[in-house]
Amino acid sequence: VQNYKNVENSRNQWKQYKTKGTDCSSTCVCPQKQARGLVLFEMVCEHLNLLEKDYFALWFRDVDGNKNWLDPAKQMKKQVRGIGWNFSFSVKFYPPDPSQLSEDISRYFLFLQLRQDIVSGHLPCSLATLTVLGSYCVQSELGDYDPDECSSDYVSEMAFAPNQTKDMEEKIMELHKTYRGMSPAEAEMHFLENVKKLSMYGVDLHHAKDSEGVTIMLGVCSSGLLVYRDRLRINRFSWPKILKISYKRNNFFIKIRPEEFDQFESIIGFKLLNHRAAKRLWKVCVEHHSFFRLVSPEEPPKKFLTLGSKFHYIGRTQIQTRRASAQISRHPRPHLPLLFLALQPSQHSPKPTGVHIQVVGNAAVTLPLAA
């Protein structure tokens, strides 16, 4: 990740570690206990053979069960306190147009993330859409329909939706049988082209209340800030219309650019559960605005004494990522399984003792932390 400052220093925090797998030996790296989040993230991306990594990140749950993105610029031990160090690798910035991802492997991991979003219920779909998407999942995973290999209910053990039915599975099988000759990569691309049209695609939801105390959801996405009530979108503030984003205690504020005939800017406030929830939403907004709207990240303030949070986005923007992706030239990726990653604590201490990488359908590998 070339834009991170002092990235060479972070590389020096890596230590070579050799682990023996079930079929071959390989040399891996493990982060030291003082390492920043960037070190672990780069190690994960290298293991996954992933170059377009700016769309992805690691996240963890705090003591209250809230989702937090691992800050690449801060030491991991200062971000995760009082709990076991369990991290998940997932998509952070959902590309508005997945076809603009240069590499097949990048689209594959986006495809896996969206499958999980749908099955978990975070990305709602109509029954007809679930059926079409499910058929592409089958083609990606099993390839062409083979009557000699497939039973009458060969998709029954695959997950497609939160409330899956036999009728849905039968329709999925009917569609799958028509995809002969379609490669896994083509099936995944068809899946992504359909998913990107969903209204909740790439929306990061946060619980809140409006000025009248009505329970709502605030959604952050590539285009701006969305407001939902009873699962219906009731307002939308695009990034160009937002002049400023701020928070104070458990209040979250946005300053809106005046319309053509308005004289002053308007400020809209929302109440969140607590101060940490307001700050978490503010950080997500800052990161999404920076990634999708800016040409390059803003420089941090250089003053010795500054008021408020010192947080700023330090990754590459989408424009920078696309420029870098255009320079990638290598062979097509292998068809990789989904990975679950966790830093394993010892039985007597919440401090991590190693990086645990769980590969679906394969044996787990544990890499101990360097001293």
Coordinates of C-alpha atoms in Angstrom, one line a residue:
V1 CA 0.0 0.0 0.0
Q2 CA 2.3 2.7 -1.3
N3 CA 0.4 5.7 0.1
Y4 CA 0.8 4.8 3.8
K5 CA 3.5 6.9 5.4
N6 CA 6.4 5.0 7.0
V7 CA 5.3 1.8 5.3
E8 CA 8.9 0.7 5.1
N9 CA 9.1 0.9 8.9
S10 CA 6.1 -1.2 9.2
R11 CA 7.6 -3.9 7.0
N12 CA 10.5 -4.1 9.4
Q13 CA 8.1 -5.2 12.1
W14 CA 7.5 -8.5 10.2
K15 CA 9.4 -11.7 11.0
Q16 CA 9.8 -14.8 8.9
Y17 CA 8.0 -17.9 10.2
K18 CA 7.8 -21.3 8.6
T19 CA 4.7 -23.4 8.9
K20 CA 4.1 -26.9 7.5
G21 CA 0.7 -27.5 5.9
T22 CA -1.1 -30.7 5.1
D23 CA 0.3 -31.0 1.6
C24 CA 3.4 -28.7 1.4
S25 CA 5.6 -26.4 3.4
S26 CA 5.5 -22.6 3.0
T27 CA 7.1 -19.5 4.5
C28 CA 4.8 -17.0 6.1
V29 CA 5.2 -13.8 8.1
C30 CA 3.7 -12.9 11.5
P31 CA 3.3 -9.5 13.1
Q32 CA 5.0 -8.5 16.3
K33 CA 2.9 -7.6 19.3
Q34 CA 3.6 -3.9 18.9
A35 CA 2.7 -3.9 15.2
R36 CA 0.1 -1.5 13.7
G37 CA -3.0 -2.8 12.0
L38 CA -1.4 -2.2 8.6
V39 CA 1.1 -5.0 9.2
L40 CA -1.6 -7.7 9.8
F41 CA -3.7 -6.4 6.9
E42 CA -0.8 -6.5 4.4
M43 CA 0.1 -10.0 5.6
V44 CA -3.5 -11.2 5.0
C45 CA -3.6 -9.6 1.5
E46 CA -0.3 -11.2 0.6
H47 CA -1.6 -14.6 1.7
L48 CA -4.7 -14.1 -0.4
N49 CA -2.7 -13.0 -3.4
L50 CA -4.8 -9.8 -3.5
L51 CA -3.5 -6.6 -5.1
E52 CA -6.6 -4.4 -5.2
K53 CA -6.8 -4.4 -1.5
D54 CA -8.0 -0.8 -0.9
Y55 CA -11.6 -2.0 -1.1
F56 CA -11.1 -4.4 1.8
A57 CA -10.2 -4.2 5.5
L58 CA -10.1 -6.1 8.8
W59 CA -12.8 -5.5 11.5
F60 CA -13.5 -6.7 15.0
R61 CA -16.2 -6.5 17.7
D62 CA -15.6 -4.5 20.9
V63 CA -16.7 -5.5 24.4
D64 CA -20.2 -4.2 23.6
G65 CA -20.5 -6.3 20.4
N66 CA -20.1 -3.3 18.1
K67 CA -18.4 -3.6 14.8
N68 CA -15.1 -1.6 14.5
W69 CA -12.8 -1.3 11.5
L70 CA -9.1 -2.0 12.4
D71 CA -7.2 1.3 12.0
P72 CA -4.1 0.5 9.9
A73 CA -2.2 3.5 11.4
K74 CA -2.6 2.5 15.1
Q75 CA -1.1 -0.4 17.1
M76 CA -3.5 -3.3 17.3
K77 CA -3.1 -3.6 21.1
K78 CA -4.4 0.0 21.5
Q79 CA -7.5 -0.8 19.5
V80 CA -8.6 -4.1 20.9
R81 CA -8.7 -4.1 24.7
G82 CA -10.2 -6.5 27.3
I83 CA -11.4 -9.1 24.8
G84 CA -9.9 -11.8 22.6
W85 CA -8.4 -10.5 19.3
N86 CA -10.8 -11.9 16.7
F87 CA -10.7 -10.2 13.3
S88 CA -12.7 -10.7 10.1
F89 CA -11.5 -9.9 6.6
S90 CA -14.3 -8.3 4.4
V91 CA -15.2 -5.6 2.0
K92 CA -15.2 -2.1 3.4
F93 CA -15.8 0.1 0.3
Y94 CA -18.3 -1.5 -2.1
P95 CA -17.4 -0.4 -5.7
P96 CA -20.4 1.2 -7.4
D97 CA -19.5 -0.7 -10.6
P98 CA -17.8 -4.1 -9.8
S99 CA -16.8 -4.5 -13.5
Q100 CA -14.2 -1.7 -12.9
L101 CA -12.2 -4.0 -10.6
S102 CA -9.3 -5.1 -12.7
E103 CA -8.7 -8.5 -11.3
D104 CA -10.8 -11.6 -11.3
I105 CA -9.7 -12.4 -7.7
S106 CA -10.9 -9.0 -6.5
R107 CA -14.4 -9.6 -7.9
Y108 CA -14.3 -13.1 -6.4
F109 CA -13.9 -11.8 -2.9
L110 CA -16.5 -9.1 -3.4
F111 CA -18.8 -11.9 -4.7
L112 CA -18.2 -14.0 -1.5
Q113 CA -18.8 -10.9 0.7
L114 CA -22.2 -10.2 -1.0
R115 CA -23.2 -13.8 -0.7
Q116 CA -22.7 -13.5 3.0
D117 CA -24.5 -10.2 3.1
I118 CA -27.6 -11.7 1.4
V119 CA -27.7 -14.9 3.5
S120 CA -27.3 -13.0 6.7
G121 CA -30.2 -10.7 5.8
H122 CA -28.1 -7.5 5.7
L123 CA -28.8 -7.1 1.9
P124 CA -32.6 -7.7 1.3
C125 CA -33.7 -9.0 -2.1
S126 CA -37.0 -10.0 -3.7
L127 CA -37.7 -13.7 -4.2
A128 CA -37.1 -13.4 -8.0
T129 CA -33.7 -11.8 -7.4
L130 CA -32.7 -14.4 -4.8
T131 CA -33.5 -17.1 -7.3
V132 CA -31.4 -15.6 -10.1
L133 CA -28.5 -14.8 -7.8
G134 CA -28.6 -18.3 -6.3
S135 CA -28.4 -19.9 -9.7
Y136 CA -25.2 -17.9 -10.5
C137 CA -23.8 -19.1 -7.1
V138 CA -24.4 -22.7 -8.0
Q139 CA -22.7 -22.2 -11.4
S140 CA -19.7 -20.5 -9.7
E141 CA -19.3 -23.3 -7.2
L142 CA -20.3 -26.4 -9.1
G143 CA -19.8 -25.5 -12.7
D144 CA -22.1 -27.0 -15.5
Y145 CA -25.0 -29.2 -14.5
D146 CA -24.1 -32.9 -14.8
P147 CA -27.0 -35.3 -14.4
D148 CA -24.6 -38.1 -13.5
E149 CA -23.1 -36.2 -10.6
C150 CA -26.0 -34.1 -9.4
S151 CA -28.9 -35.5 -7.3
S152 CA -32.5 -34.4 -7.4
D153 CA -31.8 -31.8 -4.7
Y154 CA -28.1 -31.1 -5.2
V155 CA -28.4 -27.5 -4.0
S156 CA -30.2 -28.2 -0.8
E157 CA -27.1 -27.9 1.4
M158 CA -26.1 -24.6 -0.2
A159 CA -27.2 -21.3 1.5
F160 CA -28.8 -18.7 -0.7
A161 CA -31.2 -16.7 1.5
P162 CA -32.2 -16.2 5.2
N163 CA -35.5 -18.0 4.7
Q164 CA -34.7 -20.6 2.0
T165 CA -37.5 -22.8 0.7
K166 CA -37.7 -26.0 -1.4
D167 CA -39.6 -24.0 -4.1
M168 CA -36.8 -21.5 -4.4
E169 CA -34.2 -24.3 -4.6
E170 CA -36.1 -26.0 -7.5
K171 CA -36.2 -22.7 -9.4
I172 CA -32.5 -22.2 -8.8
M173 CA -31.8 -25.7 -10.2
E174 CA -33.9 -25.0 -13.3
L175 CA -31.9 -21.8 -14.1
H176 CA -28.6 -23.5 -13.3
K177 CA -29.2 -26.2 -15.9
T178 CA -29.4 -23.5 -18.6
Y179 CA -25.9 -22.1 -17.9
R180 CA -23.8 -24.7 -19.7
G181 CA -20.5 -23.3 -20.8
M182 CA -20.5 -20.4 -18.4
S183 CA -17.2 -20.1 -16.4
P184 CA -17.1 -19.5 -12.7
A185 CA -15.7 -16.0 -13.3
E186 CA -18.6 -15.2 -15.7
A187 CA -21.2 -16.4 -13.2
E188 CA -19.7 -14.2 -10.5
M189 CA -19.7 -11.2 -12.8
H190 CA -23.4 -11.8 -13.7
F191 CA -24.1 -12.1 -9.9
L192 CA -22.3 -8.8 -9.3
E193 CA -24.1 -7.0 -12.1
N194 CA -27.4 -7.9 -10.6
V195 CA -26.5 -7.2 -7.0
K196 CA -25.1 -3.7 -7.7
K197 CA -28.7 -2.6 -8.7
L198 CA -30.1 -3.4 -5.2
S199 CA -31.1 -0.4 -3.2
M200 CA -29.2 -1.5 -0.1
Y201 CA -26.0 -2.5 -2.0
G202 CA -22.9 -1.3 -0.1
V203 CA -24.9 0.5 2.6
D204 CA -23.4 0.5 6.1
L205 CA -26.3 0.9 8.6
H206 CA -26.2 2.6 12.0
H207 CA -29.0 2.9 14.6
A208 CA -30.1 6.5 15.4
K209 CA -33.0 8.8 16.2
D210 CA -34.1 11.9 14.4
S211 CA -34.8 15.3 16.0
E212 CA -38.3 14.2 17.1
G213 CA -37.0 11.0 18.8
V214 CA -38.2 8.7 16.0
T215 CA -36.1 5.5 15.6
I216 CA -34.3 5.5 12.2
M217 CA -31.3 4.0 10.5
L218 CA -28.5 6.0 9.0
G219 CA -26.8 4.4 6.0
V220 CA -23.4 5.3 4.7
C221 CA -22.5 4.4 1.1
S222 CA -20.5 5.5 -1.9
S223 CA -22.9 8.2 -2.9
G224 CA -23.6 9.8 0.5
L225 CA -25.7 9.5 3.7
L226 CA -29.1 7.8 3.6
V227 CA -31.9 7.9 6.1
Y228 CA -34.3 4.9 6.6
R229 CA -37.5 4.5 8.7
D230 CA -39.2 1.1 8.8
R231 CA -36.8 -0.2 6.1
L232 CA -37.9 2.5 3.7
R233 CA -35.6 5.3 2.6
I234 CA -37.0 8.6 3.5
N235 CA -34.1 10.9 2.7
R236 CA -30.8 11.1 0.9
F237 CA -27.9 13.5 1.4
S238 CA -25.3 13.1 -1.4
W239 CA -21.7 13.9 -0.6
P240 CA -21.7 17.1 -2.8
K241 CA -24.5 18.5 -0.8
I242 CA -22.8 17.9 2.6
L243 CA -20.5 20.7 3.7
K244 CA -19.4 19.3 7.0
I245 CA -19.8 16.2 9.2
S246 CA -19.3 16.4 13.0
Y247 CA -20.3 14.9 16.3
K248 CA -20.5 16.0 19.9
R249 CA -21.2 13.6 22.7
N250 CA -23.9 11.3 21.3
N251 CA -25.1 13.8 18.6
F252 CA -24.1 13.5 15.0
F253 CA -24.5 16.6 12.7
I254 CA -24.4 17.3 9.0
K255 CA -24.2 20.8 7.5
I256 CA -26.1 20.9 4.2
R257 CA -25.1 23.2 1.3
P258 CA -27.9 25.8 0.7
E259 CA -30.2 25.3 -2.3
E260 CA -30.3 27.9 -5.1
F261 CA -32.8 30.2 -3.3
D262 CA -31.6 29.5 0.3
Q263 CA -29.5 32.1 2.1
F264 CA -27.9 30.0 4.8
E265 CA -26.6 26.5 5.3
S266 CA -28.8 24.1 7.3
I267 CA -27.6 21.8 10.1
I268 CA -29.4 18.5 10.6
G269 CA -28.8 16.5 13.8
F270 CA -29.3 12.9 14.9
K271 CA -29.0 11.2 18.2
L272 CA -27.0 7.9 18.5
L273 CA -26.8 5.5 21.4
N274 CA -23.7 7.0 22.9
H275 CA -20.5 9.0 22.2
R276 CA -18.7 6.0 20.8
A277 CA -21.5 5.2 18.4
A278 CA -21.5 8.9 17.2
K279 CA -17.7 8.8 16.7
R280 CA -17.9 5.4 14.9
L281 CA -20.5 6.8 12.4
W282 CA -18.4 10.0 11.9
K283 CA -15.3 8.0 11.1
V284 CA -17.2 5.8 8.6
C285 CA -18.5 8.9 6.9
V286 CA -15.1 10.5 6.7
E287 CA -13.6 7.3 5.2
H288 CA -16.3 6.9 2.6
H289 CA -16.3 10.5 1.6
S290 CA -12.5 10.5 1.3
F291 CA -12.4 7.2 -0.7
F292 CA -15.2 7.9 -3.2
R293 CA -15.0 11.7 -3.6
L294 CA -11.4 12.9 -3.2
V295 CA -8.7 12.6 -5.8
S296 CA -6.1 12.1 -3.1
P297 CA -6.4 11.9 0.8
E298 CA -6.3 15.2 2.7
E299 CA -3.1 16.0 4.6
P300 CA -3.5 15.7 8.4
P301 CA -3.4 19.0 10.4
K302 CA 0.2 19.9 11.2
K303 CA -0.5 22.0 14.3
F304 CA 1.0 20.6 17.5
L305 CA -2.2 21.3 19.5
T306 CA -5.5 20.4 17.8
L307 CA -9.1 20.2 19.1
G308 CA -11.3 17.2 18.6
S309 CA -10.4 13.9 17.0
K310 CA -7.1 13.5 15.1
F311 CA -8.5 10.8 12.9
H312 CA -8.1 11.2 9.2
Y313 CA -8.3 8.8 6.2
I314 CA -4.8 7.7 5.1
G315 CA -5.6 5.1 2.5
R316 CA -5.7 5.4 -1.3
T317 CA -8.8 6.9 -2.8
Q318 CA -10.9 5.1 -5.4
I319 CA -9.3 7.2 -8.2
Q320 CA -5.8 6.3 -7.0
T321 CA -6.8 2.6 -6.7
R322 CA -8.1 2.5 -10.3
R323 CA -4.9 4.1 -11.6
A324 CA -2.9 1.5 -9.7
S325 CA -5.1 -1.3 -10.9
A326 CA -4.7 -0.3 -14.5
Q327 CA -1.0 -1.2 -14.1
I328 CA -1.6 -4.7 -12.8
S329 CA -0.6 -7.5 -15.3
R330 CA -0.4 -11.1 -14.1
H331 CA -2.0 -14.5 -14.7
P332 CA -5.7 -15.2 -13.7
R333 CA -6.1 -15.9 -10.0
P334 CA -6.7 -19.4 -8.5
H335 CA -10.3 -20.0 -7.3
L336 CA -9.8 -19.4 -3.6
P337 CA -12.1 -20.3 -0.7
L338 CA -13.4 -17.8 1.8
L339 CA -11.1 -17.1 4.7
F340 CA -11.9 -16.4 8.3
L341 CA -9.1 -14.8 10.3
A342 CA -8.7 -14.5 14.0
L343 CA -6.0 -13.6 16.5
Q344 CA -6.1 -16.3 19.0
P345 CA -5.9 -15.4 22.7
S346 CA -4.4 -17.8 25.3
Q347 CA -6.6 -19.5 27.9
H348 CA -5.3 -17.3 30.7
S349 CA -4.9 -13.9 28.9
P350 CA -6.9 -11.8 26.4
K351 CA -3.6 -10.9 24.7
P352 CA -3.1 -12.6 21.3
T353 CA -0.6 -15.4 21.0
G354 CA -0.9 -15.9 17.3
V355 CA -2.7 -15.3 14.0
H356 CA -5.2 -18.0 13.2
I357 CA -6.2 -18.4 9.6
Q358 CA -9.2 -20.6 9.0
V359 CA -9.8 -21.7 5.4
V360 CA -13.2 -23.2 4.6
G361 CA -12.8 -26.8 3.6
N362 CA -9.1 -26.9 4.6
A363 CA -7.0 -27.3 7.7
A364 CA -6.4 -24.3 9.9
V365 CA -2.9 -22.7 10.2
T366 CA -1.8 -20.8 13.2
L367 CA 1.1 -18.3 13.0
P368 CA 2.5 -17.3 16.5
L369 CA 3.2 -13.6 17.2
A370 CA 6.8 -12.5 17.2
A371 CA 8.2 -11.4 20.5

